[in-house]
mmCIF file of C-alpha atoms in Angstrom:
data_model
loop_
_atom_site.group_PDB
_atom_site.id
_atom_site.type_symbol
_atom_site.label_atom_id
_atom_site.label_comp_id
_atom_site.label_asym_id
_atom_site.label_seq_id
_atom_site.Cartn_x
_atom_site.Cartn_y
_atom_site.Cartn_z
ATOM 1 C CA UNK A 2 -167.658 -22.779 -160.240
ATOM 2 C CA UNK A 3 -164.850 -22.380 -163.064
ATOM 3 C CA UNK A 4 -161.743 -21.482 -160.352
ATOM 4 C CA UNK A 5 -163.116 -25.192 -158.666
ATOM 5 C CA UNK A 6 -162.708 -26.918 -162.075
ATOM 6 C CA UNK A 7 -158.945 -25.073 -162.999
ATOM 7 C CA UNK A 8 -158.146 -26.332 -159.098
ATOM 8 C CA UNK A 9 -159.098 -29.491 -159.966
ATOM 9 C CA UNK A 10 -157.549 -29.612 -163.216
ATOM 10 C CA UNK A 11 -154.357 -28.342 -161.440
ATOM 11 C CA UNK A 12 -154.175 -31.644 -158.824
ATOM 12 C CA UNK A 13 -154.631 -33.908 -162.151
ATOM 13 C CA UNK A 14 -152.241 -32.245 -163.799
ATOM 14 C CA UNK A 15 -149.819 -32.277 -160.739
ATOM 15 C CA UNK A 16 -150.685 -35.999 -159.904
ATOM 16 C CA UNK A 17 -149.848 -36.976 -163.446
ATOM 17 C CA UNK A 18 -146.611 -35.819 -163.385
ATOM 18 C CA UNK A 19 -146.032 -36.713 -159.923
ATOM 19 C CA UNK A 20 -146.658 -40.037 -161.510
ATOM 20 C CA UNK A 21 -144.547 -39.789 -164.310
ATOM 21 C CA UNK A 22 -141.217 -38.673 -161.995
ATOM 22 C CA UNK A 23 -142.031 -41.940 -159.882
ATOM 23 C CA UNK A 24 -142.233 -43.771 -162.955
ATOM 24 C CA UNK A 25 -138.733 -42.230 -163.987
ATOM 25 C CA UNK A 26 -136.877 -42.900 -160.774
ATOM 26 C CA UNK A 27 -137.633 -46.616 -161.285
ATOM 27 C CA UNK A 28 -136.580 -46.649 -164.499
ATOM 28 C CA UNK A 29 -133.057 -45.115 -163.863
ATOM 29 C CA UNK A 30 -133.135 -47.141 -160.374
ATOM 30 C CA UNK A 31 -133.477 -50.428 -162.762
ATOM 31 C CA UNK A 32 -131.353 -49.368 -165.278
ATOM 32 C CA UNK A 33 -128.636 -48.547 -162.586
ATOM 33 C CA UNK A 34 -129.685 -52.370 -161.188
ATOM 34 C CA UNK A 35 -128.803 -53.628 -164.558
ATOM 35 C CA UNK A 36 -126.198 -51.782 -165.005
ATOM 36 C CA UNK A 37 -124.314 -52.618 -162.457
ATOM 37 C CA UNK A 38 -125.166 -56.419 -162.594
ATOM 38 C CA UNK A 39 -123.162 -56.195 -166.028
ATOM 39 C CA UNK A 40 -120.364 -55.110 -164.660
ATOM 40 C CA UNK A 41 -119.874 -57.307 -161.975
ATOM 41 C CA UNK A 42 -120.132 -59.853 -164.517
ATOM 42 C CA UNK A 43 -117.142 -58.665 -166.611
ATOM 43 C CA UNK A 44 -115.404 -58.001 -163.263
ATOM 44 C CA UNK A 45 -116.153 -62.203 -163.056
ATOM 45 C CA UNK A 46 -115.683 -62.661 -166.934
ATOM 46 C CA UNK A 47 -112.395 -60.381 -166.838
ATOM 47 C CA UNK A 48 -111.150 -62.944 -164.213
ATOM 48 C CA UNK A 49 -111.350 -66.441 -166.711
ATOM 49 C CA UNK A 50 -108.344 -67.069 -167.946
ATOM 50 C CA UNK A 51 -108.475 -68.795 -171.130
ATOM 51 C CA UNK A 52 -105.851 -70.906 -172.912
ATOM 52 C CA UNK A 53 -106.254 -72.291 -176.171
ATOM 53 C CA UNK A 54 -104.943 -75.734 -176.675
ATOM 54 C CA UNK A 55 -101.791 -75.815 -179.790
ATOM 55 C CA UNK A 56 -102.866 -78.854 -180.743
ATOM 56 C CA UNK A 57 -106.618 -79.924 -181.730
ATOM 57 C CA UNK A 58 -107.828 -83.289 -180.956
ATOM 58 C CA UNK A 59 -109.514 -84.951 -183.787
ATOM 59 C CA UNK A 60 -111.881 -88.377 -183.225
ATOM 60 C CA UNK A 61 -110.231 -90.447 -185.948
ATOM 61 C CA UNK A 62 -113.585 -92.998 -186.863
ATOM 62 C CA UNK A 63 -111.500 -95.484 -189.005
ATOM 63 C CA UNK A 64 -109.659 -96.644 -185.575
ATOM 64 C CA UNK A 65 -112.646 -97.589 -183.969
ATOM 65 C CA UNK A 66 -113.199 -100.941 -182.999
ATOM 66 C CA UNK A 67 -115.871 -102.895 -183.884
ATOM 67 C CA UNK A 68 -115.172 -106.765 -183.379
ATOM 68 C CA UNK A 69 -117.208 -106.840 -180.636
ATOM 69 C CA UNK A 70 -120.580 -105.765 -182.956
ATOM 70 C CA UNK A 71 -122.497 -108.736 -183.244
ATOM 71 C CA UNK A 72 -122.518 -110.487 -187.487
ATOM 72 C CA UNK A 73 -125.684 -108.245 -188.591
ATOM 73 C CA UNK A 74 -123.644 -105.416 -188.808
ATOM 74 C CA UNK A 75 -121.135 -107.040 -191.248
ATOM 75 C CA UNK A 76 -123.538 -108.632 -193.504
ATOM 76 C CA UNK A 77 -126.798 -108.179 -195.290
ATOM 77 C CA UNK A 78 -129.698 -110.927 -194.931
ATOM 78 C CA UNK A 79 -131.386 -112.136 -198.082
ATOM 79 C CA UNK A 80 -134.330 -109.900 -197.247
ATOM 80 C CA UNK A 81 -131.714 -106.732 -196.447
ATOM 81 C CA UNK A 82 -129.997 -107.257 -200.085
ATOM 82 C CA UNK A 83 -133.666 -107.536 -201.562
ATOM 83 C CA UNK A 84 -134.272 -103.972 -200.031
ATOM 84 C CA UNK A 85 -131.134 -102.832 -201.128
ATOM 85 C CA UNK A 86 -131.420 -103.725 -204.213
ATOM 86 C CA UNK A 87 -134.904 -101.747 -204.183
ATOM 87 C CA UNK A 88 -133.382 -98.681 -202.984
ATOM 88 C CA UNK A 89 -131.139 -97.805 -205.766
ATOM 89 C CA UNK A 90 -133.304 -98.904 -208.179
ATOM 90 C CA UNK A 91 -135.407 -95.859 -206.598
ATOM 91 C CA UNK A 92 -132.627 -93.849 -206.468
ATOM 92 C CA UNK A 93 -131.633 -94.329 -210.082
ATOM 93 C CA UNK A 94 -134.992 -93.682 -210.860
ATOM 94 C CA UNK A 95 -135.263 -90.342 -208.546
ATOM 95 C CA UNK A 96 -131.533 -89.632 -210.557
ATOM 96 C CA UNK A 97 -133.335 -90.212 -213.794
ATOM 97 C CA UNK A 98 -136.159 -87.928 -212.442
ATOM 98 C CA UNK A 99 -134.937 -85.007 -211.367
ATOM 99 C CA UNK A 100 -130.957 -84.347 -212.216
ATOM 100 C CA UNK A 101 -131.597 -80.820 -210.472
ATOM 101 C CA UNK A 102 -131.961 -81.992 -206.762
ATOM 102 C CA UNK A 103 -129.124 -83.812 -204.674
ATOM 103 C CA UNK A 104 -129.678 -87.410 -204.335
ATOM 104 C CA UNK A 105 -131.246 -89.264 -201.987
ATOM 105 C CA UNK A 106 -129.581 -90.574 -198.607
ATOM 106 C CA UNK A 107 -130.654 -93.716 -199.124
ATOM 107 C CA UNK A 108 -127.775 -96.607 -198.414
ATOM 108 C CA UNK A 109 -124.681 -95.217 -196.536
ATOM 109 C CA UNK A 110 -122.478 -97.373 -195.548
ATOM 110 C CA UNK A 111 -121.835 -98.382 -191.290
ATOM 111 C CA UNK A 112 -118.828 -98.660 -189.156
ATOM 112 C CA UNK A 113 -118.283 -101.879 -190.937
ATOM 113 C CA UNK A 114 -117.975 -100.303 -194.493
ATOM 114 C CA UNK A 115 -121.271 -102.344 -195.316
ATOM 115 C CA UNK A 116 -123.881 -100.404 -197.344
ATOM 116 C CA UNK A 117 -127.398 -100.409 -195.256
ATOM 117 C CA UNK A 118 -130.191 -99.041 -195.756
ATOM 118 C CA UNK A 119 -130.748 -96.322 -193.549
ATOM 119 C CA UNK A 120 -134.603 -97.563 -192.130
ATOM 120 C CA UNK A 121 -132.553 -100.538 -191.238
ATOM 121 C CA UNK A 122 -129.646 -98.552 -188.973
ATOM 122 C CA UNK A 123 -132.650 -96.491 -186.602
ATOM 123 C CA UNK A 124 -132.883 -99.222 -183.979
ATOM 124 C CA UNK A 125 -135.589 -99.223 -181.169
ATOM 125 C CA UNK A 126 -134.520 -99.108 -177.944
ATOM 126 C CA UNK A 127 -135.962 -98.695 -174.524
ATOM 127 C CA UNK A 128 -133.264 -98.301 -172.070
ATOM 128 C CA UNK A 129 -133.699 -98.982 -168.303
ATOM 129 C CA UNK A 130 -133.826 -95.086 -167.000
ATOM 130 C CA UNK A 131 -137.587 -93.490 -166.784
ATOM 131 C CA UNK A 132 -136.060 -90.318 -167.415
ATOM 132 C CA UNK A 133 -135.830 -91.383 -170.589
ATOM 133 C CA UNK A 134 -139.180 -92.350 -171.761
ATOM 134 C CA UNK A 135 -140.364 -88.130 -172.656
ATOM 135 C CA UNK A 136 -139.588 -86.841 -175.467
ATOM 136 C CA UNK A 137 -137.740 -84.060 -174.050
ATOM 137 C CA UNK A 138 -135.959 -85.630 -171.898
ATOM 138 C CA UNK A 139 -134.383 -87.521 -174.596
ATOM 139 C CA UNK A 140 -133.374 -84.641 -176.707
ATOM 140 C CA UNK A 141 -131.824 -83.087 -173.878
ATOM 141 C CA UNK A 142 -129.808 -86.880 -173.273
ATOM 142 C CA UNK A 143 -129.058 -86.435 -176.712
ATOM 143 C CA UNK A 144 -127.898 -82.892 -176.493
ATOM 144 C CA UNK A 145 -125.866 -83.508 -173.779
ATOM 145 C CA UNK A 146 -124.448 -86.849 -173.581
ATOM 146 C CA UNK A 147 -122.729 -86.586 -177.064
ATOM 147 C CA UNK A 148 -119.938 -84.184 -178.912
ATOM 148 C CA UNK A 149 -121.012 -82.247 -181.557
ATOM 149 C CA UNK A 150 -118.556 -83.013 -184.991
ATOM 150 C CA UNK A 151 -119.939 -80.924 -187.900
ATOM 151 C CA UNK A 152 -120.218 -82.536 -191.311
ATOM 152 C CA UNK A 153 -117.655 -82.785 -193.879
ATOM 153 C CA UNK A 154 -119.333 -81.605 -196.074
ATOM 154 C CA UNK A 155 -122.062 -78.603 -194.550
ATOM 155 C CA UNK A 156 -124.274 -79.184 -197.500
ATOM 156 C CA UNK A 157 -124.069 -82.030 -198.516
ATOM 157 C CA UNK A 158 -125.460 -85.922 -195.993
ATOM 158 C CA UNK A 159 -122.231 -87.854 -194.996
ATOM 159 C CA UNK A 160 -121.599 -91.157 -196.611
ATOM 160 C CA UNK A 161 -121.504 -93.236 -193.804
ATOM 161 C CA UNK A 162 -124.132 -93.508 -191.002
ATOM 162 C CA UNK A 163 -122.815 -95.517 -187.482
ATOM 163 C CA UNK A 164 -125.454 -97.581 -185.256
ATOM 164 C CA UNK A 165 -126.781 -95.943 -182.174
ATOM 165 C CA UNK A 166 -124.479 -98.413 -180.497
ATOM 166 C CA UNK A 167 -121.029 -97.218 -182.000
ATOM 167 C CA UNK A 168 -122.397 -93.532 -181.450
ATOM 168 C CA UNK A 169 -123.187 -94.308 -177.624
ATOM 169 C CA UNK A 170 -119.997 -96.111 -176.697
ATOM 170 C CA UNK A 171 -117.824 -93.026 -178.445
ATOM 171 C CA UNK A 172 -120.501 -90.136 -176.951
ATOM 172 C CA UNK A 173 -119.688 -87.861 -180.314
ATOM 173 C CA UNK A 174 -121.740 -87.206 -183.828
ATOM 174 C CA UNK A 175 -122.758 -85.656 -186.228
ATOM 175 C CA UNK A 176 -126.269 -83.973 -186.739
ATOM 176 C CA UNK A 177 -127.434 -87.130 -188.940
ATOM 177 C CA UNK A 178 -126.155 -89.849 -185.874
ATOM 178 C CA UNK A 179 -127.925 -87.167 -183.097
ATOM 179 C CA UNK A 180 -130.934 -87.879 -184.944
ATOM 180 C CA UNK A 181 -130.503 -91.764 -185.594
ATOM 181 C CA UNK A 182 -130.227 -92.095 -181.905
ATOM 182 C CA UNK A 183 -133.108 -89.686 -181.270
ATOM 183 C CA UNK A 184 -135.563 -91.373 -182.904
ATOM 184 C CA UNK A 185 -134.243 -94.777 -181.561
ATOM 185 C CA UNK A 186 -134.866 -93.850 -178.252
ATOM 186 C CA UNK A 187 -138.562 -92.055 -179.256
ATOM 187 C CA UNK A 188 -139.403 -95.086 -180.926
ATOM 188 C CA UNK A 189 -138.390 -97.411 -178.161
ATOM 189 C CA UNK A 190 -140.223 -95.487 -176.050
ATOM 190 C CA UNK A 191 -143.780 -95.622 -177.947
ATOM 191 C CA UNK A 192 -143.506 -91.868 -179.847
ATOM 192 C CA UNK A 193 -144.160 -92.490 -183.032
ATOM 193 C CA UNK A 194 -140.658 -91.128 -184.884
ATOM 194 C CA UNK A 195 -138.641 -90.301 -188.291
ATOM 195 C CA UNK A 196 -135.895 -89.499 -189.265
ATOM 196 C CA UNK A 197 -136.041 -86.140 -191.861
ATOM 197 C CA UNK A 198 -133.098 -85.290 -194.251
ATOM 198 C CA UNK A 199 -132.779 -81.659 -195.342
ATOM 199 C CA UNK A 200 -131.442 -78.379 -195.346
ATOM 200 C CA UNK A 201 -130.742 -75.713 -191.708
ATOM 201 C CA UNK A 202 -129.180 -71.756 -191.747
ATOM 202 C CA UNK A 203 -124.852 -71.495 -191.886
ATOM 203 C CA UNK A 204 -124.838 -70.619 -188.153
ATOM 204 C CA UNK A 205 -126.880 -74.186 -186.969
ATOM 205 C CA UNK A 206 -125.011 -76.096 -189.580
ATOM 206 C CA UNK A 207 -121.637 -74.615 -188.568
ATOM 207 C CA UNK A 208 -122.556 -74.679 -184.633
ATOM 208 C CA UNK A 209 -121.849 -71.133 -185.108
ATOM 209 C CA UNK A 210 -123.935 -69.378 -181.616
ATOM 210 C CA UNK A 211 -121.920 -66.081 -181.648
ATOM 211 C CA UNK A 212 -124.809 -64.353 -182.561
ATOM 212 C CA UNK A 213 -127.038 -65.866 -180.028
ATOM 213 C CA UNK A 214 -128.401 -63.946 -176.325
ATOM 214 C CA UNK A 215 -125.465 -65.269 -173.560
ATOM 215 C CA UNK A 216 -128.039 -66.964 -171.351
ATOM 216 C CA UNK A 217 -126.242 -64.946 -168.157
ATOM 217 C CA UNK A 218 -127.760 -61.521 -169.824
ATOM 218 C CA UNK A 219 -131.180 -63.000 -169.770
ATOM 219 C CA UNK A 220 -133.616 -61.839 -167.116
ATOM 220 C CA UNK A 221 -135.907 -64.001 -165.840
ATOM 221 C CA UNK A 222 -139.774 -63.353 -166.753
ATOM 222 C CA UNK A 223 -141.310 -61.725 -164.223
#
């Protein structure tokens, strides 16, 4: 009986060893395939020629055409003027009670150099495209269609806030313009959306993606 048990034990040990060897061979094969894919990718990337432009184009927002904008962009109605007074009064009280905090972003100027209460800049808009009727497609549209411009100061809000009409026309803007446009699209599509002013990491503020994983190296989930 003891000899039989020893034989069975040896057979089990041998099977375990064979399984371990098979797993090691599979890991080596997979690592070899991955390394060959990386080499192929490196060869393809080495063939790409990158030309650094001598002149970096910077968009001049002072040159935009505002002649076709509605009259409401250039003036404030009596209700808007009253709302601006209320907002300014609240801003002064907040600055007095909370001197250590950053000032509120309540009434920046628009593209016509007219102060507007920030909430009136949100324009609920329903575009005639069914692809933009859900939040995911709206966010992809704003992110892919527009060109992101960094803020003048990454730790302070801008001194202006342009309308979604102008942002769509010139297809560029900062993070405040992006959120304002996205909020307008979402409200127009029936979502209960809000714009929130806050802080983000340095990488997000400066559009630094050097620490992001290259999507070409990411393997699909099995």
